[in-house]
PDB file of C-alpha atoms and ligand atoms in Angstrom:
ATOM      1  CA  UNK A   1      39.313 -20.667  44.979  1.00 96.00           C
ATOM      2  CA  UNK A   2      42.104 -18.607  43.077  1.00 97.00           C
ATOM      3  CA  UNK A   3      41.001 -15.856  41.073  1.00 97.00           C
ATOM      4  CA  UNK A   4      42.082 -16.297  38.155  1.00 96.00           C
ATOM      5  CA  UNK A   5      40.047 -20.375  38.132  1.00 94.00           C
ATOM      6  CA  UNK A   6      36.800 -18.665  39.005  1.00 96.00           C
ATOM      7  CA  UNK A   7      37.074 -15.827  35.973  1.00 96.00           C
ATOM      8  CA  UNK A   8      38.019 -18.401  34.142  1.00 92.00           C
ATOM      9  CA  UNK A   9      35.086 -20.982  35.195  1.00 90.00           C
ATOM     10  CA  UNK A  10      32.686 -18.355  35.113  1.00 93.00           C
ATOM     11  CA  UNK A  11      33.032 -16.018  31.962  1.00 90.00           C
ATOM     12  CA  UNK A  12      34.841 -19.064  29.365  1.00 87.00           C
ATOM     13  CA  UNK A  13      38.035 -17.054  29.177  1.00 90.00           C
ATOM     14  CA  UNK A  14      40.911 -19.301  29.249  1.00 89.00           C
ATOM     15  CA  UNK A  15      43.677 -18.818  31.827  1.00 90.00           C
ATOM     16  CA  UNK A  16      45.860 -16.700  29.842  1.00 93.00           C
ATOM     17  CA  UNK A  17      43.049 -14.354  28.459  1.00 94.00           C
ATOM     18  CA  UNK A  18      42.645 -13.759  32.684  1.00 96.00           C
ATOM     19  CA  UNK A  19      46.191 -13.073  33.435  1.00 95.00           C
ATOM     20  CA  UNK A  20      46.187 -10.298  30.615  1.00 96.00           C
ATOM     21  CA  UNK A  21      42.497  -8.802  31.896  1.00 96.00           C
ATOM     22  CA  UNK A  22      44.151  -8.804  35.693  1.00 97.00           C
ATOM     23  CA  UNK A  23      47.357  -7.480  34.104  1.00 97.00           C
ATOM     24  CA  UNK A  24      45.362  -4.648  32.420  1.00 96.00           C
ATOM     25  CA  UNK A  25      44.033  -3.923  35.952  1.00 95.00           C
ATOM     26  CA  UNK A  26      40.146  -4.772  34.568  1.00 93.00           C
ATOM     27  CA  UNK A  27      39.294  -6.518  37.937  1.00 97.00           C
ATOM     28  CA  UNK A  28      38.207  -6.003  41.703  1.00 97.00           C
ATOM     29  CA  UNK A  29      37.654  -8.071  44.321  1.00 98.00           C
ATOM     30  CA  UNK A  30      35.029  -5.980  47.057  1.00 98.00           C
ATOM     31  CA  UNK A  31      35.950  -3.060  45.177  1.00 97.00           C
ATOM     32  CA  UNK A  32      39.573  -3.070  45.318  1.00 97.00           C
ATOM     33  CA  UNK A  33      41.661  -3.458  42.250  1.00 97.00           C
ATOM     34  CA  UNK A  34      43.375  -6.797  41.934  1.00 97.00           C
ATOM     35  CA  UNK A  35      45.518  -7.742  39.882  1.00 97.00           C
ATOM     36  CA  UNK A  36      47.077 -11.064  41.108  1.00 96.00           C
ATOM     37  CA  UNK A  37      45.983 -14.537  39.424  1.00 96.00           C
ATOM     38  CA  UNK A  38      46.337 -16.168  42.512  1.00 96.00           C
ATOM     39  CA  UNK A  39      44.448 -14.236  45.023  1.00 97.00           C
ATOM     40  CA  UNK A  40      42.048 -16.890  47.149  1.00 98.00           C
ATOM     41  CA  UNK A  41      38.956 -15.450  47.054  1.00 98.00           C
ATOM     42  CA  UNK A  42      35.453 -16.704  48.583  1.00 97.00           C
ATOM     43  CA  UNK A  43      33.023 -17.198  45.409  1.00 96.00           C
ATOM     44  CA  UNK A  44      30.111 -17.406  47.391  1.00 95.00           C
ATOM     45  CA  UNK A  45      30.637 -14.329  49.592  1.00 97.00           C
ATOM     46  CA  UNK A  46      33.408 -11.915  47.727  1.00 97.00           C
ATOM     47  CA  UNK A  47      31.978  -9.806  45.096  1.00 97.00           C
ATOM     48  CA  UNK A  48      34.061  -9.795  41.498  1.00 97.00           C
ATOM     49  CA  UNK A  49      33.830  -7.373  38.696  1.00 97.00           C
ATOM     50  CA  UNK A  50      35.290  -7.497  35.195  1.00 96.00           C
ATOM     51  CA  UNK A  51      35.524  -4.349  33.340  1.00 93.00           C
ATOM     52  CA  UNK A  52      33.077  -3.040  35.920  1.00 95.00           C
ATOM     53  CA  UNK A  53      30.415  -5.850  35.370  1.00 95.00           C
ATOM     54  CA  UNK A  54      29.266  -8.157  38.482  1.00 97.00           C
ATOM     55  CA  UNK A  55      31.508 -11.561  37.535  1.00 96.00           C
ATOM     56  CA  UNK A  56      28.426 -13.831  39.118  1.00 94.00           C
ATOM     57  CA  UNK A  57      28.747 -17.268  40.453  1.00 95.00           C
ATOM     58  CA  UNK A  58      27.234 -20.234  39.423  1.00 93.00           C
ATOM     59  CA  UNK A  59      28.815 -23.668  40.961  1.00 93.00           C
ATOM     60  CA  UNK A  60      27.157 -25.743  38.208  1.00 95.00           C
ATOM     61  CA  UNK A  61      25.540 -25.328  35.277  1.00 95.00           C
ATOM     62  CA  UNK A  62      22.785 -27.403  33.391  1.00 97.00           C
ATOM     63  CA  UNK A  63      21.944 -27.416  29.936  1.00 98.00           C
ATOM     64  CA  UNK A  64      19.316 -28.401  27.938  1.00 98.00           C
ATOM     65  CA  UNK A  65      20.397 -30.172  24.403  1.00 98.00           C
ATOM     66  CA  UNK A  66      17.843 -31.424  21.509  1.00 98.00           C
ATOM     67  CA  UNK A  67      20.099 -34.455  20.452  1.00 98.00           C
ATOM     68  CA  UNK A  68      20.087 -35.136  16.971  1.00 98.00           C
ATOM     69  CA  UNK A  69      20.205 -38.287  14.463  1.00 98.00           C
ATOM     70  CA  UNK A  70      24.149 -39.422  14.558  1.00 98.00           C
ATOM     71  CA  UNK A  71      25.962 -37.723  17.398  1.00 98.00           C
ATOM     72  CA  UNK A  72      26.687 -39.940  20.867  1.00 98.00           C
ATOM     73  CA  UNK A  73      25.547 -38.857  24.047  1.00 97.00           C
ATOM     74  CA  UNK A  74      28.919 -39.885  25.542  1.00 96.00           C
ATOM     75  CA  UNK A  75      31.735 -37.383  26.604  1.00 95.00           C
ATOM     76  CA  UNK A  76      34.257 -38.651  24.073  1.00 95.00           C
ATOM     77  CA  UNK A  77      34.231 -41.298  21.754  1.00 97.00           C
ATOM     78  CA  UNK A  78      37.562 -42.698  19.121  1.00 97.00           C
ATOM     79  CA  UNK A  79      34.866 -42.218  16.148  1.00 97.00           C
ATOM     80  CA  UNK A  80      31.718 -41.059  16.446  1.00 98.00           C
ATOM     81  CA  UNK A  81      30.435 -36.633  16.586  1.00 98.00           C
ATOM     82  CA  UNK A  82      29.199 -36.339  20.712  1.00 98.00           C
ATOM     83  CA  UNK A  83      27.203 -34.504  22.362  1.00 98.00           C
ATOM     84  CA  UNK A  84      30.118 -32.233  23.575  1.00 98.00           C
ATOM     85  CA  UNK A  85      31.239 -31.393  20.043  1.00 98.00           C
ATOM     86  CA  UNK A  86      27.958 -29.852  19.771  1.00 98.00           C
ATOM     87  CA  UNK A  87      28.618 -27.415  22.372  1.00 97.00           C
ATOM     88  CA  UNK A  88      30.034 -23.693  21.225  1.00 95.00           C
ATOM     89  CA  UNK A  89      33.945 -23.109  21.837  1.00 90.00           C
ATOM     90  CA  UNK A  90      33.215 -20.724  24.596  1.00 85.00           C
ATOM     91  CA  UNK A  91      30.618 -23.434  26.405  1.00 90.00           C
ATOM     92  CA  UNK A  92      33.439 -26.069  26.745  1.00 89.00           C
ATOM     93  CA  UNK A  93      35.694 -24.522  29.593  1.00 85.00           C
ATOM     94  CA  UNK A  94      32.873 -26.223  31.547  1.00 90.00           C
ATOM     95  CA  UNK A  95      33.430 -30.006  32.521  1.00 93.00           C
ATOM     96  CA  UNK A  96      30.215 -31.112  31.378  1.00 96.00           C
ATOM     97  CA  UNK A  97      28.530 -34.494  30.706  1.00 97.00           C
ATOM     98  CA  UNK A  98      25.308 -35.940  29.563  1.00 98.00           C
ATOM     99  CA  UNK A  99      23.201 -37.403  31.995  1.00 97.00           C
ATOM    100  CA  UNK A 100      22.118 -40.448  30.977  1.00 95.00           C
ATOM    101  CA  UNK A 101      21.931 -42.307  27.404  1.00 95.00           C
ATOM    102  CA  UNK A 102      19.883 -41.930  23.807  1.00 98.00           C
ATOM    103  CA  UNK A 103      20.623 -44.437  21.166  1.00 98.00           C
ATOM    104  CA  UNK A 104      22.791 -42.722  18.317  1.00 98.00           C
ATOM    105  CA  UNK A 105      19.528 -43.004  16.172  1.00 98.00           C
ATOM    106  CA  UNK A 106      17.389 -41.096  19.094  1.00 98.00           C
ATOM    107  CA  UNK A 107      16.735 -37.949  18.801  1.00 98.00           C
ATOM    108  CA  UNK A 108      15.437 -35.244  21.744  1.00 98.00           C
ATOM    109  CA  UNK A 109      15.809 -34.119  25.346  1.00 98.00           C
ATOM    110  CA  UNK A 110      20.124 -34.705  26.863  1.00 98.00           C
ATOM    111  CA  UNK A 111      20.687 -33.139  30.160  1.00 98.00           C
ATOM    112  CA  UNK A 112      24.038 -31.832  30.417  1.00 98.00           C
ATOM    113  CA  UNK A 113      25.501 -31.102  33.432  1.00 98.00           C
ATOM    114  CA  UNK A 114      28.899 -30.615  35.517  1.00 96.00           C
ATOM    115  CA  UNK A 115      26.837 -31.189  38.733  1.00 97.00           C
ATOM    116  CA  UNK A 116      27.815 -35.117  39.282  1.00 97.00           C
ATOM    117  CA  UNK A 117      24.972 -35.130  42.506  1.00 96.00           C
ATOM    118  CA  UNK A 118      22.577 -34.049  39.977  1.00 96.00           C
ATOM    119  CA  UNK A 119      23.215 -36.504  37.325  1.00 96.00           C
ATOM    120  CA  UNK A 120      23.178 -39.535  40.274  1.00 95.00           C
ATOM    121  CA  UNK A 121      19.716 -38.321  41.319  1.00 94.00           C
ATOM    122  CA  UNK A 122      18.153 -38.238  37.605  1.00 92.00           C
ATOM    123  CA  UNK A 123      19.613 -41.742  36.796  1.00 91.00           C
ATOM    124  CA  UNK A 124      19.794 -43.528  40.213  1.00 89.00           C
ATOM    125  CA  UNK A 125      17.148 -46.456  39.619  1.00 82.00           C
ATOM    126  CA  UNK A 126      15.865 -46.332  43.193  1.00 86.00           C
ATOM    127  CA  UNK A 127      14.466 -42.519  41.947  1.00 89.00           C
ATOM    128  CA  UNK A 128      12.074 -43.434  39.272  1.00 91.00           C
ATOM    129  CA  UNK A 129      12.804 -40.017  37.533  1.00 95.00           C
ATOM    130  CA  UNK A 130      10.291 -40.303  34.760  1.00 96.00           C
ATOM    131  CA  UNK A 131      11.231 -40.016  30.828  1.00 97.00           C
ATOM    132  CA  UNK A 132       8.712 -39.489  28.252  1.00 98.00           C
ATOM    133  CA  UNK A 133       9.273 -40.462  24.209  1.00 98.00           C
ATOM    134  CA  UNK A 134       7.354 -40.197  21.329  1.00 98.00           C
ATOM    135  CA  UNK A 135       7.684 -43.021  19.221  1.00 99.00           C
ATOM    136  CA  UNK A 136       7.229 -43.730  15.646  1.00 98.00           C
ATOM    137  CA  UNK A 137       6.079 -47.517  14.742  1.00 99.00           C
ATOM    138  CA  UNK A 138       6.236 -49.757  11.503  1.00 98.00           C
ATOM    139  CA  UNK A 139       2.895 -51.222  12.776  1.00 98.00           C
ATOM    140  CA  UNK A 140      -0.196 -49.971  14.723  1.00 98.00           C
ATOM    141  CA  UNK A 141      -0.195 -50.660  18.195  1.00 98.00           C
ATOM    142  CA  UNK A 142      -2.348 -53.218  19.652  1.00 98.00           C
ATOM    143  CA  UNK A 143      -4.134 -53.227  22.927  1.00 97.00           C
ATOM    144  CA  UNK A 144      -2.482 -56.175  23.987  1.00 97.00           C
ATOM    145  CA  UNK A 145       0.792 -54.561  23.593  1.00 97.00           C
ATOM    146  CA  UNK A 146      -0.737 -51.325  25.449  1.00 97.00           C
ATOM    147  CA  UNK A 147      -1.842 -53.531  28.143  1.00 98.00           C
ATOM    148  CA  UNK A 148       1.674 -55.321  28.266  1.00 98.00           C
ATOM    149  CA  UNK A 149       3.556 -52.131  28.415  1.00 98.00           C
ATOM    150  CA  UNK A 150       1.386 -51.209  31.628  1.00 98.00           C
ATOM    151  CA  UNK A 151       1.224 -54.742  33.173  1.00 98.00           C
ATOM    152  CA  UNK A 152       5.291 -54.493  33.026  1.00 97.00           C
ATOM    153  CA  UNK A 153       6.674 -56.954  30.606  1.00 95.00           C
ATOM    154  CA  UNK A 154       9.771 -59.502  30.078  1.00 95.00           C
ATOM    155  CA  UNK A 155      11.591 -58.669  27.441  1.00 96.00           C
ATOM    156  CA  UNK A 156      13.574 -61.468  25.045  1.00 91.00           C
ATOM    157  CA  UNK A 157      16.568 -61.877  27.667  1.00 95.00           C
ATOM    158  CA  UNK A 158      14.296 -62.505  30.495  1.00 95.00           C
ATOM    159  CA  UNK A 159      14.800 -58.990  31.772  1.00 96.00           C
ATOM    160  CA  UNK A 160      11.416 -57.867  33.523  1.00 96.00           C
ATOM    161  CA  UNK A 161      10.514 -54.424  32.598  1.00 97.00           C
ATOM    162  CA  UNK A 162       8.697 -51.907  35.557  1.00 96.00           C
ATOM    163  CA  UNK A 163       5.295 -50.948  34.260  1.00 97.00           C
ATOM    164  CA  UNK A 164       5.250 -48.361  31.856  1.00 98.00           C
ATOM    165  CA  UNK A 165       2.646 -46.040  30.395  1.00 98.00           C
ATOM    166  CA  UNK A 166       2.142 -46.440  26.417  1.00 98.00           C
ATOM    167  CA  UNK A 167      -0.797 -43.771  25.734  1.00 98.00           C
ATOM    168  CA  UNK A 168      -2.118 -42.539  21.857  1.00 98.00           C
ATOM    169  CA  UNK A 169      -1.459 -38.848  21.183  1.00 97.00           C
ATOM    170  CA  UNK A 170      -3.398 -39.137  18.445  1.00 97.00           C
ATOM    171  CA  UNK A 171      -6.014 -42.104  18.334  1.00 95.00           C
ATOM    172  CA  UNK A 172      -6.723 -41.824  14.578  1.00 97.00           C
ATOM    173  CA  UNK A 173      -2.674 -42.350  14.705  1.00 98.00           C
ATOM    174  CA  UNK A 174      -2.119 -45.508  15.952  1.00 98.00           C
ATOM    175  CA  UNK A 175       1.539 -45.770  14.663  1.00 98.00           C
ATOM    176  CA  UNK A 176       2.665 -42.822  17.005  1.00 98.00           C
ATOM    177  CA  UNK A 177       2.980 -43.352  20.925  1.00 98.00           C
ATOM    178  CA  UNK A 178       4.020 -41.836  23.907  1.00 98.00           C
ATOM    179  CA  UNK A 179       6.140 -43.686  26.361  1.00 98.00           C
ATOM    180  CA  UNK A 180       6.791 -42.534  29.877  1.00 98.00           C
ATOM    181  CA  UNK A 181       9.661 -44.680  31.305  1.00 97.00           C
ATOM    182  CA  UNK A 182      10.587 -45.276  35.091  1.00 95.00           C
ATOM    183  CA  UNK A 183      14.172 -46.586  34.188  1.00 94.00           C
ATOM    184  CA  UNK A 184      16.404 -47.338  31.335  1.00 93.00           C
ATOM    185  CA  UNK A 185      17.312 -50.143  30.237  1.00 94.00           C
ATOM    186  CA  UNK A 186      19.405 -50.666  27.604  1.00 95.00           C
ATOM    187  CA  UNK A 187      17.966 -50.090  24.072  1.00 97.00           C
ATOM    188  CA  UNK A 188      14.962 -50.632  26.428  1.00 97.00           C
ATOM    189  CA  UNK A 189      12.168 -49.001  24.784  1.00 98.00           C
ATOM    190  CA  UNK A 190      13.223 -50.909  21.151  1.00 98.00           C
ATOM    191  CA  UNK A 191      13.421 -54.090  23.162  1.00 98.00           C
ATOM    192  CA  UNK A 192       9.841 -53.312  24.848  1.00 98.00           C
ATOM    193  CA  UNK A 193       8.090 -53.304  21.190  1.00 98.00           C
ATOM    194  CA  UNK A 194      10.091 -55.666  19.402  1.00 97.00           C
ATOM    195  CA  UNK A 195       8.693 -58.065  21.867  1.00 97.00           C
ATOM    196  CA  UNK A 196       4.946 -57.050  21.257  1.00 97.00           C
ATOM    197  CA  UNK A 197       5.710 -58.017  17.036  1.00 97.00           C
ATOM    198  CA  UNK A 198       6.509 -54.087  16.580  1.00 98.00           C
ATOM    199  CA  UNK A 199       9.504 -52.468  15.547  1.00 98.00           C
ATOM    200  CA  UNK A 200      10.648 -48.882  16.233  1.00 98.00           C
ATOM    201  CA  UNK A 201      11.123 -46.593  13.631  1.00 98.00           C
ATOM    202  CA  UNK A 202      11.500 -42.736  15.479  1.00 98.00           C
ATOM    203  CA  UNK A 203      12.247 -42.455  18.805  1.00 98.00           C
ATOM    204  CA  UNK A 204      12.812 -38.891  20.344  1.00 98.00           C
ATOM    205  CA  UNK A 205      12.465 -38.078  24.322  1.00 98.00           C
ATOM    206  CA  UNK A 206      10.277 -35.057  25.255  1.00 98.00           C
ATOM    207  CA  UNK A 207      10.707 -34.727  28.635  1.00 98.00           C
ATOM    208  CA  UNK A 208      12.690 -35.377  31.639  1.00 97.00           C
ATOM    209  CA  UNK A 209      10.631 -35.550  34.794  1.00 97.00           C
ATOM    210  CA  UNK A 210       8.467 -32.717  34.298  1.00 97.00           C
ATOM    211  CA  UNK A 211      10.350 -30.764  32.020  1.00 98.00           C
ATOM    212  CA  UNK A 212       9.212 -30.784  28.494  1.00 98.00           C
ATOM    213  CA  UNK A 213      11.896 -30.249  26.080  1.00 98.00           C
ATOM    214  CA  UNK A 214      11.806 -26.472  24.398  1.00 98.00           C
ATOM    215  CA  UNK A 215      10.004 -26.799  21.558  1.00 97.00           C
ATOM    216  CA  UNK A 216      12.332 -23.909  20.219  1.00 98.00           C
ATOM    217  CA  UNK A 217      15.695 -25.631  20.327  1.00 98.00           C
ATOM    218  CA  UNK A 218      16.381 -27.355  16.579  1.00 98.00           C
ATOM    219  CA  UNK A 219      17.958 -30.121  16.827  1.00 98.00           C
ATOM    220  CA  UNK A 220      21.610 -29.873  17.880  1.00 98.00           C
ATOM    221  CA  UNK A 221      20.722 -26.563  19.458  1.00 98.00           C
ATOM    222  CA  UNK A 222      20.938 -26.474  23.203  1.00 98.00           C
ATOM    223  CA  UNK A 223      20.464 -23.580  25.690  1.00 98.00           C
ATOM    224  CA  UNK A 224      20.715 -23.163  30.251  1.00 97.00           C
ATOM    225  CA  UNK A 225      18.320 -24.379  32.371  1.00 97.00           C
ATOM    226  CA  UNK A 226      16.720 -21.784  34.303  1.00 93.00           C
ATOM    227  CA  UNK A 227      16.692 -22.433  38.128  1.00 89.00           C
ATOM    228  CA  UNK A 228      12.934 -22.979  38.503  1.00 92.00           C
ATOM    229  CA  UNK A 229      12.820 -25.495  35.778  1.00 97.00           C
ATOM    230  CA  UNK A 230      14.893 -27.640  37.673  1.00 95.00           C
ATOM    231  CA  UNK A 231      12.973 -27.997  40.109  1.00 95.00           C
ATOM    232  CA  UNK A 232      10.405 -30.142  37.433  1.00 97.00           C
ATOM    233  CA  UNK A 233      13.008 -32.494  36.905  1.00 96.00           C
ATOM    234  CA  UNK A 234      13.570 -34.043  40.294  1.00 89.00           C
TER     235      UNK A 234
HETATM  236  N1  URA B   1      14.877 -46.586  24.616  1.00 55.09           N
HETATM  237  C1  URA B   1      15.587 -46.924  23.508  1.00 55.09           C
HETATM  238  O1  URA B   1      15.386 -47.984  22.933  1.00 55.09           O
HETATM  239  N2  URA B   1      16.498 -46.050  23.071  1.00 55.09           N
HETATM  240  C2  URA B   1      16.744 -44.840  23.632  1.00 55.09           C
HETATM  241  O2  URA B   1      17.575 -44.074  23.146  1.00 55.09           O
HETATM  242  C3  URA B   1      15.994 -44.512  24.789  1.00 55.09           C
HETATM  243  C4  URA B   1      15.067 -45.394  25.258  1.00 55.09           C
END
C-alpha cells in the first residue's frame, strides 16, 4: 500500500494534509525518515510513526451507532439525514456502511462497518445472527399473540415468519416487549403484530447477537467496537 493511503486511512488526514506532514519530514518507515507519498510499504509488517507516535494499523473498523428517530440507515439518500451524516468530519475518510436496516421511525443498535465479509456474515439469512428490540404497543399483548410469535407466524402477504421469541420485561407492563429476531424481514416486526390486532408504537433494537447496545451512547452518538466485543456478535 502507498504511504501516503495508509496515513491517510489510518489517522483521517486527507491526502494533502499527508504530503505536507511527509514534506515536513514528520514520518519514518522502520525508523528511517521518509518523506515520499508513494513509498509501498507493508502495513501489516513495516512499522510507521507520525511525529514520533506508532501510526497503527487497523484493516477495518466497526462502529457502534444508537440510531435515532428520522435519519436512514442507508449510505446516501436524495432527501432524507443518514446514518453517515451522523458520523464526525474526521470519521468519514473511512468507507463505511450500515449493516443491515431500521425503519426511519426505529430507533437503537446500527453496525457500521467498512469490513463487507463482516456485514455478509451478520445479515446472511442462512446465519441466524440474532436481533433483539424492545417494543412499545398501543395494546397489551395477548398470549395468543405470544404463542404465535414463537409458533412462527404468516404474516398478511403469506410470508411465513421463523419462530421468534416475544418475552415481558416487565409483566405488570404488558404494552412493552422484547423481540429477539432470527431474520429481517421487511418492516417485519410491525408486520408480525399488526397481524396479532396490535400495532407498534416504539421500536428500538438493543442488541446484535450478543452485544447489547451501550447504554451510554445518546442517541445519534456512536463510538468503536472493541475487538473482544466482536466476538459476541457472530
Ligand atoms: N422490524 C421493523 O418493523 N422495523 C425495524 O426497523 C426492525 C424490525
Amino acid at each position: 500500500m502507498r504511504l501516503d493511503k495508509f496515513l491517510s486511512n489510518q489517522t483521517g488526514l486527507s491526502r494533502k494534509e499527508v504530503k505536507e506532514l511527509l514534506r515536513r519530514g514528520g514520518v519514518t518507515v522502520n525508523g528511517k525518515g521518509e518523506k515520499s507519498a508513494d513509498r509501498q510499504i507493508d502495513p501489516e509488517k513495516d512499522t510507521v510513526l507520525s511525529g514520533g507516535k506508532q501510526v497503527l494499523y487497523k484493516p477495518y473498523i466497526y462502529i457502534m451507532m444508537n440510531k435515532p428517530v428520522g435519519v436512514v440507515s442507508a449510505s446516501r439518500d436524495p432527501k432524507e439525514k443518514t446514518v453517515l451524516d451522523l458520523l464526525a468530519p474526521e470519521d468519514r475518510h473511512r468507507e463505511l456502511f450500515p449493516a443491515g436496516r431500521l425503519d426511519k421511525d426505529t430507533t437503537g443498535f446500527v453496525l457500521l462497518t467498512d469490513d463487507g465479509d463482516f456485514a455478509h456474515r451478520i445479515l446472511a439469512p442462512g446465519k441466524h445472527v440474532p436481533k433483539t428490540y424492545l417494543v412499545g404497543l398501543a395494546e397489551p399483548v395477548t398470549q395468543a399473540c405470544v404463542d404465535a410469535f414463537s409458533a412462527g407466524m404468516t404474516l398478511a402477504n403469506g410470508e411465513v415468519c421463523r419462530p421468534a421469541e416475544l418475552t415481558l420485561p416487565d409483566p405488570e407492563n404488558r404494552q412493552v416487549t422484547q423481540v429477539v429476531l432470527r431474520e429481517g424481514m421487511y418492516h417485519q416486526i410491525k408486520r408480525m403484530f399488526g397481524a396479532c390486532g396490535n400495532r407498534v408504537i416504539s421500536l428500538k433494537r438493543t442488541k446484535i447477537g450478543n452485544l447489547p447496545l451501550d447504554q451510554n451512547l445518546e442517541e445519534g452518538a456512536y463510538r468503536e467496537i472493541l475487538h473482544k466485543e466482536l466476538e459476541q456478535i457472530l
